[in-house]
Amino acid sequence: MTPECPKCQSVHVETRNHGRKAGGAIGTVAGVASGASAALSGAEVGAVAGAIAGPVGSVFGLVAGAIIGGLIGGSAGCAAGAVLGEVVDQTVLDNYVCRSCGHTFSKKPPEAVTATLS
């Protein structure tokens, strides 16, 4: 449920998700970098497995193993970064923007709402 604007009470509000986008991008880069060791070990396994088909198979196995290792590391990093960025969006950043008046705001967590009502 998208909140309404606290300034003009409009329901034309959208999420900005800057933290999630940045976290996903940073996580992808970090995942590919950390996946380099996995890519190298994957390339070694691919080269050994491809050696059955001769030198050409070894080269293709090496390349395929490196690509698969990098993709796995990058996708895992992207997923982790996006989750972390979503937490930053919800807790730190003003993640909502009103399309009617341009006001940016964050949604109060439920415990803050109940604390103000008491």
Short mmCIF file of C-alpha atoms in Angstrom, two decimals:
data_model
loop_
_atom_site.label_atom_id
_atom_site.label_comp_id
_atom_site.label_asym_id
_atom_site.label_seq_id
_atom_site.Cartn_x
_atom_site.Cartn_y
_atom_site.Cartn_z
CA MET A 1 0.00 0.00 0.00
CA THR A 2 1.50 3.31 -1.08
CA PRO A 3 1.15 6.06 1.51
CA GLU A 4 -0.44 9.41 0.80
CA CYS A 5 1.60 12.61 0.76
CA PRO A 6 1.82 14.16 4.25
CA LYS A 7 2.03 17.64 2.71
CA CYS A 8 -0.89 17.69 0.24
CA GLN A 9 -2.62 14.34 1.03
CA SER A 10 -2.37 13.27 -2.61
CA VAL A 11 -2.41 9.57 -3.44
CA HIS A 12 -0.21 10.13 -6.49
CA VAL A 13 2.95 8.92 -4.77
CA GLU A 14 5.72 6.80 -6.23
CA THR A 15 8.76 5.11 -4.79
CA ARG A 16 12.23 6.27 -5.76
CA ASN A 17 14.24 3.17 -4.69
CA HIS A 18 17.62 4.90 -5.01
CA GLY A 19 19.14 2.69 -2.32
CA ARG A 20 17.90 -0.50 -3.93
CA LYS A 21 19.22 0.49 -7.36
CA ALA A 22 22.60 1.58 -6.01
CA GLY A 23 22.83 -1.47 -3.76
CA GLY A 24 22.09 -3.77 -6.67
CA ALA A 25 24.74 -2.13 -8.84
CA ILE A 26 27.37 -2.12 -6.10
CA GLY A 27 26.48 -5.70 -5.15
CA THR A 28 26.86 -6.82 -8.75
CA VAL A 29 30.32 -5.32 -9.01
CA ALA A 30 31.33 -6.77 -5.64
CA GLY A 31 29.84 -10.14 -6.54
CA VAL A 32 31.73 -10.30 -9.82
CA ALA A 33 34.93 -9.31 -8.04
CA SER A 34 34.47 -11.90 -5.30
CA GLY A 35 33.31 -14.39 -7.92
CA ALA A 36 36.71 -14.09 -9.60
CA SER A 37 38.12 -16.87 -7.44
CA ALA A 38 35.03 -18.98 -8.12
CA ALA A 39 35.41 -18.17 -11.80
CA LEU A 40 39.03 -19.31 -11.76
CA SER A 41 38.21 -22.57 -10.01
CA GLY A 42 35.28 -23.03 -12.36
CA ALA A 43 37.58 -22.40 -15.29
CA GLU A 44 40.00 -25.03 -14.00
CA VAL A 45 37.20 -27.58 -13.66
CA GLY A 46 35.91 -26.64 -17.11
CA ALA A 47 39.37 -27.01 -18.62
CA VAL A 48 39.82 -30.44 -17.06
CA ALA A 49 36.36 -31.57 -18.13
CA GLY A 50 36.88 -30.13 -21.60
CA ALA A 51 40.25 -31.88 -21.96
CA ILE A 52 38.35 -35.05 -22.82
CA ALA A 53 37.45 -33.41 -26.13
CA GLY A 54 41.05 -32.33 -26.75
CA PRO A 55 42.74 -28.89 -26.68
CA VAL A 56 39.79 -27.10 -28.27
CA GLY A 57 37.41 -28.60 -25.69
CA SER A 58 39.79 -27.55 -22.92
CA VAL A 59 39.75 -23.93 -24.12
CA PHE A 60 35.95 -23.89 -24.43
CA GLY A 61 35.63 -25.52 -21.01
CA LEU A 62 37.97 -22.90 -19.51
CA VAL A 63 35.99 -20.00 -20.98
CA ALA A 64 32.60 -21.49 -20.09
CA GLY A 65 33.71 -22.19 -16.52
CA ALA A 66 34.98 -18.63 -16.08
CA ILE A 67 31.78 -17.11 -17.47
CA ILE A 68 29.54 -19.29 -15.31
CA GLY A 69 31.55 -18.49 -12.17
CA GLY A 70 31.36 -14.75 -12.88
CA LEU A 71 27.63 -14.89 -13.55
CA ILE A 72 26.93 -16.77 -10.34
CA GLY A 73 29.01 -14.31 -8.28
CA GLY A 74 27.44 -11.29 -9.97
CA SER A 75 23.86 -12.46 -9.55
CA ALA A 76 24.38 -13.37 -5.89
CA GLY A 77 26.00 -9.98 -5.23
CA CYS A 78 23.20 -8.14 -7.02
CA ALA A 79 20.52 -9.90 -4.98
CA ALA A 80 22.30 -9.23 -1.68
CA GLY A 81 22.97 -5.58 -2.61
CA ALA A 82 19.37 -5.00 -3.63
CA VAL A 83 18.09 -6.35 -0.31
CA LEU A 84 20.54 -4.16 1.61
CA GLY A 85 19.58 -1.15 -0.52
CA GLU A 86 15.90 -1.78 0.17
CA VAL A 87 16.60 -1.67 3.90
CA VAL A 88 18.42 1.65 3.41
CA ASP A 89 15.46 2.96 1.40
CA GLN A 90 13.02 2.05 4.17
CA THR A 91 15.07 3.26 7.13
CA VAL A 92 17.38 6.07 6.01
CA LEU A 93 16.29 7.70 2.76
CA ASP A 94 13.14 9.57 1.82
CA ASN A 95 11.97 6.84 -0.53
CA TYR A 96 8.65 8.36 -1.60
CA VAL A 97 7.97 11.35 -3.83
CA CYS A 98 4.62 13.01 -4.41
CA ARG A 99 3.92 13.51 -8.10
CA SER A 100 1.46 16.30 -7.30
CA CYS A 101 3.61 18.61 -5.17
CA GLY A 102 7.12 17.10 -5.43
CA HIS A 103 7.48 16.53 -1.67
CA THR A 104 9.81 13.66 -0.69
CA PHE A 105 9.18 11.71 2.50
CA SER A 106 9.63 8.38 4.18
CA LYS A 107 6.96 6.12 5.57
CA LYS A 108 6.94 5.92 9.36
CA PRO A 109 7.57 2.42 10.71
CA PRO A 110 4.57 0.92 12.56
CA GLU A 111 6.21 1.15 16.00
CA ALA A 112 6.75 4.92 15.54
CA VAL A 113 3.07 5.37 14.67
CA THR A 114 1.88 3.47 17.73
CA ALA A 115 4.33 5.35 19.97
CA THR A 116 2.90 8.69 18.85
CA LEU A 117 -0.66 7.51 19.47
CA SER A 118 0.04 6.49 23.09
#
